[in-house]
Structure formats: structure tokens, C-alpha cells
Coordinates of C-alpha atoms and ligand atoms in Angstrom, one line a residue:
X1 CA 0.0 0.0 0.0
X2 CA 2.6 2.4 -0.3
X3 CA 2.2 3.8 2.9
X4 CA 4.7 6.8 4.0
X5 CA 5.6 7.3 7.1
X6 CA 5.3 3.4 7.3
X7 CA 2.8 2.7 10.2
X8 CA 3.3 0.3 12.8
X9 CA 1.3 -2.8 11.4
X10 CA -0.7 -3.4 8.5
X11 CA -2.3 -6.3 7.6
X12 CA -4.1 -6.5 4.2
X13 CA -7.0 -8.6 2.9
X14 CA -9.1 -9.3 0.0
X15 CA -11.7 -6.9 -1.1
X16 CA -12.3 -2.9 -0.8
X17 CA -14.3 -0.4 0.2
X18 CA -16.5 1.6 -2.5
X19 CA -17.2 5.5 -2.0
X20 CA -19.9 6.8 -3.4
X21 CA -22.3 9.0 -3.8
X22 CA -24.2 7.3 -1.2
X23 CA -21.5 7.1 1.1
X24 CA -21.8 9.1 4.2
X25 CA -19.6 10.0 7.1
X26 CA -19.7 9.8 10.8
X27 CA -18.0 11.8 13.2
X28 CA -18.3 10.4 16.6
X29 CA -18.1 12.7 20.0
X30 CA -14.7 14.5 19.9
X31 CA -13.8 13.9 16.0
X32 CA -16.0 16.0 14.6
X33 CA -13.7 18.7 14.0
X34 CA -11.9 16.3 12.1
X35 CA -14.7 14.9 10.2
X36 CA -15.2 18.5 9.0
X37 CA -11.2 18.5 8.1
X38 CA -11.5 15.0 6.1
X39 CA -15.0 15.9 4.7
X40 CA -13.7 18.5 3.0
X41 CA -10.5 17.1 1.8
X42 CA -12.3 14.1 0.4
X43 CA -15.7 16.4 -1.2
X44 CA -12.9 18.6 -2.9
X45 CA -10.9 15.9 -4.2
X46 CA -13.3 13.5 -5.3
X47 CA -16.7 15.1 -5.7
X48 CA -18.5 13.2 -3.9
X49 CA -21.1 14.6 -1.2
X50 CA -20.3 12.7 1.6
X51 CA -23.2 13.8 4.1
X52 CA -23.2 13.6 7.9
X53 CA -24.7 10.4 9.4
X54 CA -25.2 10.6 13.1
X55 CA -25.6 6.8 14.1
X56 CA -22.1 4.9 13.6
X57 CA -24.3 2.1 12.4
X58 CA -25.3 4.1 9.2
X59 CA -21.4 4.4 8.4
X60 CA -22.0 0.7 7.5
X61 CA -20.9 -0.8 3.9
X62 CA -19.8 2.2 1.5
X63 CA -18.9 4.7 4.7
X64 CA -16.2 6.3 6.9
X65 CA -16.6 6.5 10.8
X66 CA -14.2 8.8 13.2
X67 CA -14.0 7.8 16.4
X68 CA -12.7 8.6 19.7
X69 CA -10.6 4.9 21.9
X70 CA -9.9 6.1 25.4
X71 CA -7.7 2.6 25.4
X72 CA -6.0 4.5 22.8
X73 CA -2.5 6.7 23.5
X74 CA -3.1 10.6 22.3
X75 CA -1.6 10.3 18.6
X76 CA -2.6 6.0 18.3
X77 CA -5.2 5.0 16.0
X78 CA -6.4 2.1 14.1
X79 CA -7.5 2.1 10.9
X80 CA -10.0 -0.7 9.4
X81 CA -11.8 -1.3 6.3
X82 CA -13.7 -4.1 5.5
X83 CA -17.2 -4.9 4.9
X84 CA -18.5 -2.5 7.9
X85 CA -17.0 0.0 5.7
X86 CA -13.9 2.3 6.9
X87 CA -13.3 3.2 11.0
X88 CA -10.7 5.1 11.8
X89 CA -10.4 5.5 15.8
X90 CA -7.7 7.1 17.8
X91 CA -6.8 7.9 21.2
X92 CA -7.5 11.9 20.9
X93 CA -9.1 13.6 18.0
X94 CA -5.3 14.2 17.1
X95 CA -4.8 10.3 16.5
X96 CA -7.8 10.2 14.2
X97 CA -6.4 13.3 12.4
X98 CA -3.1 11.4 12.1
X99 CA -5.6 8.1 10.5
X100 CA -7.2 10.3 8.2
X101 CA -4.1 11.2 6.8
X102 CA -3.4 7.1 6.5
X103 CA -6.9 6.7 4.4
X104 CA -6.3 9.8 1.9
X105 CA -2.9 7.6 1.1
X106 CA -5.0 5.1 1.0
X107 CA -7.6 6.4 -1.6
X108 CA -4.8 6.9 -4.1
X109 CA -2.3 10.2 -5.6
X110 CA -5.6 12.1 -6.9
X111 CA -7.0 12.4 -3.4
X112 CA -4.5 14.6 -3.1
X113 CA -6.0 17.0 -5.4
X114 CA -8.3 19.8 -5.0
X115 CA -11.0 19.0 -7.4
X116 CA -11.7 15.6 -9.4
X117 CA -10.0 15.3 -12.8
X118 CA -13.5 13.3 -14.4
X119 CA -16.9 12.3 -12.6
X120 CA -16.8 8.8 -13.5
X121 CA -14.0 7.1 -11.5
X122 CA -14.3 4.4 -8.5
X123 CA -13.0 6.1 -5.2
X124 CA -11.9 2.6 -3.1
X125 CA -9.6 1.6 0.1
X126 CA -8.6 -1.6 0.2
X127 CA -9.3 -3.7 2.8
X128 CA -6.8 -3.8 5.5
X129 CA -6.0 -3.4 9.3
X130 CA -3.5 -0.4 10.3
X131 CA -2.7 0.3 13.9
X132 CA -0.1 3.2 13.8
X133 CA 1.8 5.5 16.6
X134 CA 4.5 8.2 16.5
X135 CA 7.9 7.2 17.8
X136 CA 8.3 10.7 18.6
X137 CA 6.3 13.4 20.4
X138 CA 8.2 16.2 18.6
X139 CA 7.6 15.5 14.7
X140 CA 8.8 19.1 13.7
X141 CA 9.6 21.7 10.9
X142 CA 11.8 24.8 11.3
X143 CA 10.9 27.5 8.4
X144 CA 12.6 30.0 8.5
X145 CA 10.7 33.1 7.2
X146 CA 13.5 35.7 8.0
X147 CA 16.0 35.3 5.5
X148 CA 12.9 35.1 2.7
X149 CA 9.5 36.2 3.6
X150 CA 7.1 33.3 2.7
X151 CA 3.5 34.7 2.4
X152 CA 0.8 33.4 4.6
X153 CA -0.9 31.0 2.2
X154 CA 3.0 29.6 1.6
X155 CA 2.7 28.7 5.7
X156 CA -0.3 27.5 5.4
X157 CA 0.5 25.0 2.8
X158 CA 3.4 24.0 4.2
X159 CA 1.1 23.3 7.2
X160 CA -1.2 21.1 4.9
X161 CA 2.1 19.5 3.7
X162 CA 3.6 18.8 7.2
X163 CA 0.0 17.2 8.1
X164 CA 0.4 15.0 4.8
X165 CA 3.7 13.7 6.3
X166 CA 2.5 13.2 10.1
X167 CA 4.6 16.4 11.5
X168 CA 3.1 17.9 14.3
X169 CA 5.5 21.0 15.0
X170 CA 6.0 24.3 12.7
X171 CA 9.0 26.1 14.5
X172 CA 8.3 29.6 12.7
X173 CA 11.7 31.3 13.0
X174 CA 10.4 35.0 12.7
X175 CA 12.8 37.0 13.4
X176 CA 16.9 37.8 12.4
X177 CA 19.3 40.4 10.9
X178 CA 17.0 40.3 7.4
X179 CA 13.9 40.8 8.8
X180 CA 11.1 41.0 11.2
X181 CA 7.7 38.8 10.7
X182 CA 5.0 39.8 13.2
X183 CA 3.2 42.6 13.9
X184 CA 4.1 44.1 16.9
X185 CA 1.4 46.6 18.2
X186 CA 3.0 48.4 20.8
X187 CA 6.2 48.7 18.7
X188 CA 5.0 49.6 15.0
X189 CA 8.6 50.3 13.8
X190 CA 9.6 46.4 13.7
X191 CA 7.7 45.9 10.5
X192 CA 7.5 49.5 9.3
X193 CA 11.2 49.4 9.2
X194 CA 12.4 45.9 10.4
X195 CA 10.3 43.5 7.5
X196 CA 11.7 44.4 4.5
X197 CA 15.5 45.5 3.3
X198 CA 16.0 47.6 0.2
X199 CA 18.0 45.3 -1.5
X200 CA 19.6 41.2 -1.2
X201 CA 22.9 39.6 -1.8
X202 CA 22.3 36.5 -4.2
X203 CA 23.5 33.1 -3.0
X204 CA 26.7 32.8 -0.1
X205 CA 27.8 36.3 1.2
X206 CA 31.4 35.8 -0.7
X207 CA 29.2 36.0 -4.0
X208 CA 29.2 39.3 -6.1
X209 CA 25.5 39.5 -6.7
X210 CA 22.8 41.5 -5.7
X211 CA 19.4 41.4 -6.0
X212 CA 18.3 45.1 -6.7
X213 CA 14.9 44.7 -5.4
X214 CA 13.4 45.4 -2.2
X215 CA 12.0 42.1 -0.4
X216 CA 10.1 42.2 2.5
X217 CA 7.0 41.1 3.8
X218 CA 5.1 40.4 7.6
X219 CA 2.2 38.3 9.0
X220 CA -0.4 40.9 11.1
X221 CA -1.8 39.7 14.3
X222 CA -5.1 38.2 12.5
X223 CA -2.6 36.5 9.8
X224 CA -1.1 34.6 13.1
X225 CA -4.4 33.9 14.6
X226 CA -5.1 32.2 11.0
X227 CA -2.2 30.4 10.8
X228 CA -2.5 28.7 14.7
X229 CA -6.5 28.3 13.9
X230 CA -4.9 26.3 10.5
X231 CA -2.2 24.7 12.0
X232 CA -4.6 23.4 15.5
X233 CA -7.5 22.0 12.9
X234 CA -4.4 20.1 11.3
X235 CA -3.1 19.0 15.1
X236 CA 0.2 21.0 14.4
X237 CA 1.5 22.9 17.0
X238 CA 3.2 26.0 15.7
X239 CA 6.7 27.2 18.2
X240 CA 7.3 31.0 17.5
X241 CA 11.1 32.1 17.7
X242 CA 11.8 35.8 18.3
X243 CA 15.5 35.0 18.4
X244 CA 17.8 37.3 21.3
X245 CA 20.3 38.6 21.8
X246 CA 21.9 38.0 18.6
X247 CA 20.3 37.6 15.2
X248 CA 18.6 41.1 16.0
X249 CA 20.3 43.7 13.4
X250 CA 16.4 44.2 11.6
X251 CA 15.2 44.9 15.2
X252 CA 17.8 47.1 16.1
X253 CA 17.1 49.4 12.9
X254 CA 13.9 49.3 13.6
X255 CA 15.0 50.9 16.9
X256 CA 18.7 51.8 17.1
X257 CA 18.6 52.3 20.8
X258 CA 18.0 48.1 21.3
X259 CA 21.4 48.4 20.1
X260 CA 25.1 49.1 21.6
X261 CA 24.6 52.5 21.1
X262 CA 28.2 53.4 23.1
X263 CA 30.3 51.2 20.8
X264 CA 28.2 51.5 17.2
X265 CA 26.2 54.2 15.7
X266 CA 23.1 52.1 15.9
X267 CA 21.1 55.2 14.1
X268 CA 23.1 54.2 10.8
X269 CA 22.1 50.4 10.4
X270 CA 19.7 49.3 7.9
X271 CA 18.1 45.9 7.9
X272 CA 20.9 43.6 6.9
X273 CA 21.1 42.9 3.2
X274 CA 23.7 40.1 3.0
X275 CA 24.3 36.6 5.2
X276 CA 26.0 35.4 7.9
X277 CA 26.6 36.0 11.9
X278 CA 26.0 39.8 12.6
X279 CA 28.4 41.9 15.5
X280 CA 25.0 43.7 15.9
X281 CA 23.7 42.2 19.0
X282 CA 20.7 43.7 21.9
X283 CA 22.4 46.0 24.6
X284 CA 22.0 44.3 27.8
X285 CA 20.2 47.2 29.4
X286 CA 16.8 47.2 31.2
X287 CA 15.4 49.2 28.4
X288 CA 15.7 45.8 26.3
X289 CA 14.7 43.4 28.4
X290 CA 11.3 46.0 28.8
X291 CA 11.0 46.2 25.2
X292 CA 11.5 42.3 24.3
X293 CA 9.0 41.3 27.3
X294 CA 6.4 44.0 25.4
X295 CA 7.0 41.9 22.9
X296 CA 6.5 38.8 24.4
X297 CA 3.9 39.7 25.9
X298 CA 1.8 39.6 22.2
X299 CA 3.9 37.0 21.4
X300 CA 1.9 34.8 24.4
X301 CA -1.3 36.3 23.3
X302 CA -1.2 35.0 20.0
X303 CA 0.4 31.5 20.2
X304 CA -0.6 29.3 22.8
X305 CA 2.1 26.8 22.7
X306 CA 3.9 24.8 25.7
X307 CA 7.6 26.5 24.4
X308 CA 8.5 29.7 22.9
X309 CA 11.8 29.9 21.1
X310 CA 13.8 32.8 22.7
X311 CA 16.7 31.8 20.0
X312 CA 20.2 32.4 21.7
X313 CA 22.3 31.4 19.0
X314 CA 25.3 32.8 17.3
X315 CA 25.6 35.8 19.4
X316 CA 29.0 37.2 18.8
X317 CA 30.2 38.9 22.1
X318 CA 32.6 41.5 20.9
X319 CA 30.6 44.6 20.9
X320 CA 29.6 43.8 24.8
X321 CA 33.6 43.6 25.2
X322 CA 34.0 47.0 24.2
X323 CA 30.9 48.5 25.5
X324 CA 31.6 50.8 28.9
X325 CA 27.6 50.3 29.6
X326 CA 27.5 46.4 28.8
X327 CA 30.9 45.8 30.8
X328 CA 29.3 48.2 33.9
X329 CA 26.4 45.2 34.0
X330 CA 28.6 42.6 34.2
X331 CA 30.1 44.2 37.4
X332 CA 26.5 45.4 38.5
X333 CA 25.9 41.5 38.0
X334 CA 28.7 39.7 39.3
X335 CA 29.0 38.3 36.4
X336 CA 32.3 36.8 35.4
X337 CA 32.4 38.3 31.6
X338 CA 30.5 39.3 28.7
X339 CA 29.6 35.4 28.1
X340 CA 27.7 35.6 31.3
X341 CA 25.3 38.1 30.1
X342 CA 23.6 35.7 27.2
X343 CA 22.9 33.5 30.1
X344 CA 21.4 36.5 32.4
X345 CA 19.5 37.6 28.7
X346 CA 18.3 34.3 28.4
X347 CA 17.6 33.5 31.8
X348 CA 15.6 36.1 32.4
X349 CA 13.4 35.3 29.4
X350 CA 13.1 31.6 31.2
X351 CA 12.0 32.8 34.3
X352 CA 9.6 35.5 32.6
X353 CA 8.0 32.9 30.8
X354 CA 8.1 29.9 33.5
X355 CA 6.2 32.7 35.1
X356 CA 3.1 33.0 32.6
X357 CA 3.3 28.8 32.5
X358 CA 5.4 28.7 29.1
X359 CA 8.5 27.1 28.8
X360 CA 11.9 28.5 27.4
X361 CA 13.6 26.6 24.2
X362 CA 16.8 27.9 22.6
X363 CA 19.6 27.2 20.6
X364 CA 21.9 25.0 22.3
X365 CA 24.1 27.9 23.2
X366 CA 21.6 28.8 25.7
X367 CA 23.5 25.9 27.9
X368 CA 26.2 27.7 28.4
X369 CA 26.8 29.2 31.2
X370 CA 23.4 27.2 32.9
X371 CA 19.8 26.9 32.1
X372 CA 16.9 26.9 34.3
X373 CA 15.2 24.1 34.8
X374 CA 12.3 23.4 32.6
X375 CA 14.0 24.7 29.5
X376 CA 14.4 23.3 26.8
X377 CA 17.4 22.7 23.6
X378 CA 17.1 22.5 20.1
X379 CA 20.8 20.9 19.7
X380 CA 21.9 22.2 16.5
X381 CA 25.4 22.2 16.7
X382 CA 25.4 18.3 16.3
X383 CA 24.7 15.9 18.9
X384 CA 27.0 17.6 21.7
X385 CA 24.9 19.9 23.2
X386 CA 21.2 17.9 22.9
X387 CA 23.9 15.0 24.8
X388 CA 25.0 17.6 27.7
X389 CA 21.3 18.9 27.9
X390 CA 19.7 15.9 28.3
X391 CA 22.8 14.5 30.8
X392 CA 21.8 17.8 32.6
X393 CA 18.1 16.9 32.9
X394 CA 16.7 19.3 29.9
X395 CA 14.4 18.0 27.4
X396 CA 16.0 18.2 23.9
X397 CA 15.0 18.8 20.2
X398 CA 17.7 16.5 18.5
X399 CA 18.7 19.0 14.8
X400 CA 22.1 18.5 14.0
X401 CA 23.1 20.3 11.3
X402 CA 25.1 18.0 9.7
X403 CA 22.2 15.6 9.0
X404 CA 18.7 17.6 9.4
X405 CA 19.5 21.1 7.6
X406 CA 17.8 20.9 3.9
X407 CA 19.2 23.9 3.3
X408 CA 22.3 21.6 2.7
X409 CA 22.9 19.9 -0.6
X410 CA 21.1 16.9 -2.0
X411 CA 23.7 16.1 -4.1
X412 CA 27.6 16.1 -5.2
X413 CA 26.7 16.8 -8.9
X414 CA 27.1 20.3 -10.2
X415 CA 23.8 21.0 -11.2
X416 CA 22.6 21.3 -7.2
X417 CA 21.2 25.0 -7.1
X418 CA 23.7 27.5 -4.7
X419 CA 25.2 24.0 -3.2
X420 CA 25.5 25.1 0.7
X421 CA 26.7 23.1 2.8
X422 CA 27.8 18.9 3.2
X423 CA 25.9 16.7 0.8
X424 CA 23.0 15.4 2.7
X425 CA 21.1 12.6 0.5
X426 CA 17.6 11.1 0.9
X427 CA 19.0 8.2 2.0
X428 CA 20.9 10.5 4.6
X429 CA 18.5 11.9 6.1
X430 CA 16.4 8.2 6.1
X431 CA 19.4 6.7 8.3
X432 CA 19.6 9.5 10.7
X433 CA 19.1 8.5 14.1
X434 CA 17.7 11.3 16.5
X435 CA 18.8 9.7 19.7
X436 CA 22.7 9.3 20.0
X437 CA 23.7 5.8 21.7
X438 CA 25.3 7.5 24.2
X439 CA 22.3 8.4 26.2
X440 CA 20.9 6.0 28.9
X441 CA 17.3 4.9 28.9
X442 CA 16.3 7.3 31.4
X443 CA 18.4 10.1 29.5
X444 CA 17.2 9.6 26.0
X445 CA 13.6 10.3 27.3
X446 CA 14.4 14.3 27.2
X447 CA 15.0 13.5 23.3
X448 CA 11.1 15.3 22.9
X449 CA 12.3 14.4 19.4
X450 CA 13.6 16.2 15.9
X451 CA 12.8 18.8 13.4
X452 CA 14.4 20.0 10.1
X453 CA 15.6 23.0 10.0
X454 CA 15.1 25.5 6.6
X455 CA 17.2 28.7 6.4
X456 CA 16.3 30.2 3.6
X457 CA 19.4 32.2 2.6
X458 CA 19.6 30.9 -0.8
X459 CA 16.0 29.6 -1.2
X460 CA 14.1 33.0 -2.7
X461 CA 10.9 31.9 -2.9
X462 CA 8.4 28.8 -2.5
X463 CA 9.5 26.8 -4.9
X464 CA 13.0 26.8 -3.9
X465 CA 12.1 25.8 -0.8
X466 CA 10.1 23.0 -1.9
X467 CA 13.0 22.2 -3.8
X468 CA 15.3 21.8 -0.2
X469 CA 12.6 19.8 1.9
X470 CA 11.2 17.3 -0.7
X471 CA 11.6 14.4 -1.2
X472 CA 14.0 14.2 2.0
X473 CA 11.0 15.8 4.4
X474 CA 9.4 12.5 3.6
X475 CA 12.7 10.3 4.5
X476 CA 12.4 12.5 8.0
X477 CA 9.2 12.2 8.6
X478 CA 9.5 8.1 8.5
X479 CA 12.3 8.8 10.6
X480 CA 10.4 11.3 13.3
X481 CA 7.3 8.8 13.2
X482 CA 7.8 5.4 12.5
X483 CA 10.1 3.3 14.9
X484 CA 12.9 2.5 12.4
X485 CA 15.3 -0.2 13.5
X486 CA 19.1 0.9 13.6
X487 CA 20.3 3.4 11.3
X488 CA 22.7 0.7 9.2
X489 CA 19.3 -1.5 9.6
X490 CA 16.8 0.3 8.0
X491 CA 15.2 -0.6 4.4
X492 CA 16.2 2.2 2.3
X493 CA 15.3 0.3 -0.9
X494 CA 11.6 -0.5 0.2
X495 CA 11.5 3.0 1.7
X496 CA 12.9 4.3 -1.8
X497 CA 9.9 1.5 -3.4
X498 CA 7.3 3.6 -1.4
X499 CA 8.5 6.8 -2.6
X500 CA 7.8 5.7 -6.5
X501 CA 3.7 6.2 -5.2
X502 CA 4.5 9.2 -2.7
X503 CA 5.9 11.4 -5.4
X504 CA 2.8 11.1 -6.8
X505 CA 0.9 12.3 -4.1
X506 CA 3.7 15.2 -4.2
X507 CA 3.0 15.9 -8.1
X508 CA -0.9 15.9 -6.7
X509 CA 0.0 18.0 -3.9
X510 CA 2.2 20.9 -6.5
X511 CA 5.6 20.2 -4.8
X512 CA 8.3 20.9 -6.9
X513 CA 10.5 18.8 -5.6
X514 CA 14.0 17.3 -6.4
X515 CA 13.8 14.8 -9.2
X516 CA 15.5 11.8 -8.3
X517 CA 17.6 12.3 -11.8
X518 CA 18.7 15.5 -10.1
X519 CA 17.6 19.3 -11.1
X520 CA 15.0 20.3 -13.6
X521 CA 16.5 22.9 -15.6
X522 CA 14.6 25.7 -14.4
X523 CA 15.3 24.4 -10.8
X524 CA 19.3 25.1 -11.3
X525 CA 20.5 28.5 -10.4
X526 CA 23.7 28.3 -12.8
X527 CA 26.3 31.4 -11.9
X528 CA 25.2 31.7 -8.2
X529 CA 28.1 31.1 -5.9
X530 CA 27.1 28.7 -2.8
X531 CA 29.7 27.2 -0.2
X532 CA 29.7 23.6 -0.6
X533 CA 31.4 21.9 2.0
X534 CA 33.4 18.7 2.0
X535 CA 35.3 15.9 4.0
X536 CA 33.8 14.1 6.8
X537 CA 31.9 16.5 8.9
X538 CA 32.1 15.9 12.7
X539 CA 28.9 14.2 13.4
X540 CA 29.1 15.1 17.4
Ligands
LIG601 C1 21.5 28.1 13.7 O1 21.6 27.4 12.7 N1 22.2 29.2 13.9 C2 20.6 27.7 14.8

């Protein structure tokens, strides 16, 4: 059956299930919503009217039932059709969400369209037995919308896409050096000034070209309500990142007294125009910390998630070295340098947010110099720091980037587009392994789980992201969600035999992903300098 993420068991037999225009579809207490979701997926896709039948019973034959199993773990389900017709139950509404996804694979490539191609074809599931379950908790995808602004109905198929593939975290990285995302009410400047730059450099800083347009872009307050209302009806939790005190040259021309206004003349920087990490950091000063808690403060309003993502990362410390006011708060603190003041910055955003019942995740940086309890990693740097922080007690997000960064290569060959990066193949990313050996039982259950990450540097627009993250999103997601034996173990040629059927789903679904024969021609960017990188990486 093709299934992708392979589920847990399946066990086929003879016959199928017919839909038609007599089938009907029941959505038991607690799945409604998701009857609504698949509904309308399936009307869209097939044309047929699939009406609401209140009594399971009436499901029988030619029909699809949703239901709620209390025996059932949150994300569980089971999925069976036979003569009754098809039942999907699961342990939450989430599970059943997660075994509708299992039938529209199911139903073949055209479900995944948004109208039928003709009126006359037979809509049928097979008869089978599926009982599924995520390995992971933390299924999750890192867009990052700085770099390139992706409009809102970009996030929001991306969101349908991450449902497709069982993904259950969008880690919307909204702020950096290029660009703020979100409105901000109290501070209008951030995306007056801060969400667009007046011109960008064209593929790794070394490269001579510019593009001579402006580019910018932001998602209002109502455009964040939509895409949580999306992402929740899809069971996809979506982590915002406001990412301090580095990464904040947009926010800091947006309003140069954020900055280090004693070293740099803040009042001169534009939003940054060009790539890599930025000397422009936040000036530890109470002023900052009020500002970026007014900001958090909307931030909590409008996403109602267990972490935020405070960032942390690459935050180079020289301007606090030769700032008189940052070096006066390191004696005012005790402190015992300018290293200790990304832990004070960051601690005091984990307090401030333990405080309003949110937790704190961060770059793994954020462990040095110590982390408050309840905090969180997203270990990025390899394996070493999601290893320390899960020694230390912390719950970890296991994205190294030397195996879970699609902005990375897919390929040696020359025609990659702006090759950044080691050459991470499908079958790469299908035999990464998110939980390093060297963690105990009892320490590997702070792996929450893994995400891939997509810095959009060199990825201008939609399709060149879809280009990065498929097919290997699909290798990840097997990874995230099924329960894979070891990574030498693992069937990459039946996983590469299921992928024959998924990329059509994909060509249903519009992705323009990688070929397996490499680059379309219009998918090269010939003359656009990247940085590939080679050797053997150090994987921890
Ligand atoms: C990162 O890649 N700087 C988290």
C-alpha cells in the first residue's frame, strides 16, 4: 500500500471499500472537527457529497466513521476497512487526524487534489487493518521566514504539507538580521522598518551579486491567529522564535537604541542585506529586556504553545567587550564576563515565561553558562549539546546540522542550485538516528524528538524551498514517526519502493521537488556562488 511514514502494522486482505455517492460519514463525539477537516478534503478531491450520518451504524458498507478509543495513546489510532466499511479510531481527536491522513494515502495520488479530474472514477480503500503511533512526540519543521519572507498562504501549505507527512510541529523562526515577521502593536517600527531591506545579496555572502529589489513582507496579528486556527484543525503545534540577543540587526534598525549604542552608531544600520553571523547584538540594558517582554507579551497572546523559542544562537560577544555600559552590568551583575550576560539575557526570558506557564527553548548555546530548569534545547550544533542537555536533565530537540538542515545539498553533482553546505542525500536523512547511543534509557527520554531546519538564505521563494525539503521531508518524517530499527538496519530500498507512489501524491500536492535524476533545468541557479562543504563533517 505504499504507505509513507510506514505505520506500525498493516495487515491486508481481499476486497475494498466503495465510496460513493451514497457514502456518508460519521464523526463520533470529539472527531467532529476532524470529520469537517477530512470531509472536506475528500468532497474537494473527489466530488462526492459525503453527508453527515449521526448513528455509527449508518457508516456501514460504503462509509467512513471517526471515532474517539480512550484505550487508545493521544496520537494511536487504528484504521480498518472491511465490509463494515472504513473506521478510523484514535486515542485523541489528534490520532484520528493522524488516521485520516493514512486513508487519503489510502484512496490513491488524486486524493491529493483539490477537485476531481473526471466524474466517473471508482473512489476505493482496500481492505486492511493499520494500527499506527509516533515514535516521537516532537515531529517538527523549522521554516525560517526571515532570510525570505514566505506569504501566509506559503505557511499554510506548508502546514497542509507537514500534516500529509505526520509532522506535528512548525517552529516559525520570525525574526533575524534580514527581517522582522510579526506585527508588533506596541512597537510599530519592527515591521514599518524591520520587514523588508532595500536590496539582497544572491546566494553565499562571498558572491558578487545583488538582487536590486526590495523584499520584505510580515504576518499581522489576524494573519497569526489564522495560521494557529490552521495549523490546531491540522493538530500542528506552531513554536514561535523571536530569536535574542543575537540575530537582531532588523530589530535594532527598527529601533537603534536596542542596540550598543556606546560602541556602534546604531542610528546608521539598515536591515541587513547580506548573510551570515551579525556583530549587531541587543544591549544588555533594562530598556531591552522591557522592550523584548512587550514583545513577548503579544507574542503569548497569539500563540498558545507549551515552548516559545527565545533563539540564543550565534551571538558574537565583541561589541559587549568593548561596551563601557555592557561591561558596567557585568560588574553590576557579578558576572564573570560578557559570556555571562547571554545567560542572564536568556535566563531572564526563562524565568519570565516559566512565570506565565510557558516554557523557554533555545539554541543549544543557551546551555552555556546554565539553564533553568524546565528549559528546553534544540541541539543544532550536532549531537553535543542535545547530549549535555539531556545529561543535565533538559528535554532536547535533537537538529544536528550536519544531517537535518535541507538547506544543505542533496547532491555532489554540479547542477545542485547554490550548493550550501555537506551533501546530505535522501538516504541520509532516512538513516539519521535522533537519539545518540550514548544516552541511557532514562536520558534519552528528554529526546522530545527532531525537526528539520530551513534557512532560507539561498531559497528566494516557495519553490525553492520545496526544492530543499522534498523528497528528504518524507525520509524525515518516516524517521520522526515510524520506529525504524538501527540506522545501518533500515530498508532504504523498500522506503525508496514507497516513494515511487508518494511522489505522486507530491505531483498531486504541486511540490516541486528534487527529481531523483537531479535538477530540472529551471530548478538550477547556474552562476550563483554557494559554499559547498566537504570531507567528513564531525557528526558530534
Ligand atoms: C543556527 O543554525 N544558527 C541555529
Amino acid at each position: 500500500m505504499e504507505l509513507l511514514p510506514a505505520p506500525r502494522v498493516v495487515v491486508p486482505s481481499r476486497g475494498e471499500v466503495r465510496l460513493t455517492e451514497h457514502s456518508r460519514l460519521h464523526a463520533g463525539p470529539g472527531a467532529e472537527a476532524v470529520g469537517r477537516w477530512l470531509t472536506g478534503a475528500l468532497r474537494q478531491a473527489t466530488g462526492l457529497p459525503l453527508p453527515e450520518h449521526r448513528e455509527a451504524a449508518g457508516a456501514a458498507g460504503d462509509g467512513i466513521a471517526l471515532r474517539l478509543d480512550a484505550a487508545l495513546a493521544g496520537e494511536e489510532y487504528r484504521l480498518v476497512s472491511g465490509p463494515h466499511g472504513v473506521l478510523i479510531e484514535g486515542g485523541t481527536a489528534a490520532g484520528v487526524f493522524r488516521g485520516a491522513q493514512t486513508l487519503r494515502q489510502l484512496l490513491g495520488p488524486d486524493a491529493f487534489r483539490r477537485a476531481p479530474l473526471r466524474s466517473d472514477r471508482a473512489w476505493t480503500v482496500p481492505h486492511v487493518r493499520i494500527e499506527d503511533a509516533p515514535r516521537f512526540r516532537w515531529r517538527g519543521l523549522m521554516l525560517d521566514v526571515a532570510r525570505h519572507f514566505l506569504p501566509k498562504d506559503g505557511v499554510l501549505r506548508q502546514l497542509d504539507l507537514m500534516a500529509a507527512h505526520k509532522l506535528n510541529v512548525l517552529h516559525l523562526h520570525l525574526t533575524d538580521d534580514q527581517g522582522w515577521r510579526i506585527e508588533i502593536r506596541r512597537h510599530p517600527r519592527l515591521t514599518e522598518v524591520g520587514s523588508w531591506r532595500a536590496r539582497t545579496k544572491i546566494g553565499h555572502r562571498a558572491s558578487p551579486l545583488w538582487d536590486e529589489r526590495p523584499h520584505g513582507g510580515y504576518y499581522t496579528q489576524d494573519d497569526i491567529r489564522e495560521i494557529v486556527a490552521y495549523a490546531a484543525e491540522r493538530h500542528i503545534e506552531v513554536v514561535p522564535e523571536i530569536d535574542v540577543p543575537g540575530h537582531s540587526q532588523a530589530a535594532i534598525a527598527a529601533y537603534p537604541e536596542l542596540g550598543n549604542t556606546d560602541v556602534v552608531d546604531t542610528a546608521s544600520l539598515g536591515v541587513w542585506d547580506t548573510w551570515g553571523v551579525n556583530p549587531n547584538v541587543l544591549a544588555p540594558t533594562d530598556h531591552t529586556l522591557r522592550f523584548y517582554e512587550g514583545v513577548f507579551e503579544e507574542v503569548l497572546e497569539l500563540f498558545p504553545s507549551e515552548f516559545i523559542h527565545v533563539g540564543g544562537d550565534e551571538c558574537p560577544k565583541d561589541q559587549w567587550r568593548r561596551s563601557p555600559a555592557a561591561q558596567a552590568r557585568v560588574r553590576e551583575l557579578g558576572l564573570a564576563g560578557e559570556d555571562g550576560l547571554q545567560a542572564w539575557f536568556i535566563g531572564h526570558f526563562g524565568e519570565w515565561l516559566a512565570a506565565r506557564g510557558r516554557r523557554l527553548i533555545g539554541w543549544d548555546e543557551i546551555l552555556e553558562g546554565g539553564l533553568a530548569q524546565g528549559a528546553a534545547v534544540s541541539s543544532w550544533r550536532g549531537y553535543r549539546g542535545g547530549i549535555a542537555a539531556a545529561r543535565a536533565g533538559h528535554d532536547v530537540v535533537m537538529c544536528p546540522e550536519q544531517q537535518v538542515y535541507l538547506d544543505h545539498r542533496q547532491d555532489a553533482g554540479p547542477g545542485e542550485p547554490v550548493p550550501i553546505g555537506y551533501v546530505r542525500t535522501l538516504e541520509d536523512v532516512y538513516r539519521f538516528e535522533p537519539v545518540p547511543p550514548e544516552l541511557t534509557p532514562e536520558e534519552a527520554r528528554h529526546v522530545l524528538g527532531t525537526q528539520a531546519n530551513v534557512w532560507t538564505e539561498v531559497m528566494e521563494d516557495q519553490q525553492r524551498v520545496d526544492y530543499q525539503v522534498f523528497p528528504r521531508l518524507a525520509a524525515f518524517a518516516e524517521v520522526a514517526w515510524s520506529s525504524l530499527p538501527a540506522p545501518e538496519d533500515r530498508d532504504f530500498a523498500g522506503f525508496e519502493q514507497r516513494m515511487t507512489a508518494h511522489y505522486r501524491r507530491l505531483d498531486a500536492l504541486g511540490v516541486a521537488y528534487r527529481p531523483p535524476t537531479g535538477p530540472r533545468p529551471w530548478q538550477r541557479r547556474p552562476g550563483v556562488l554557494g559554499r559547498p562543504l566537504d570531507g567528513p563533517p564531525p557528526l558530534r
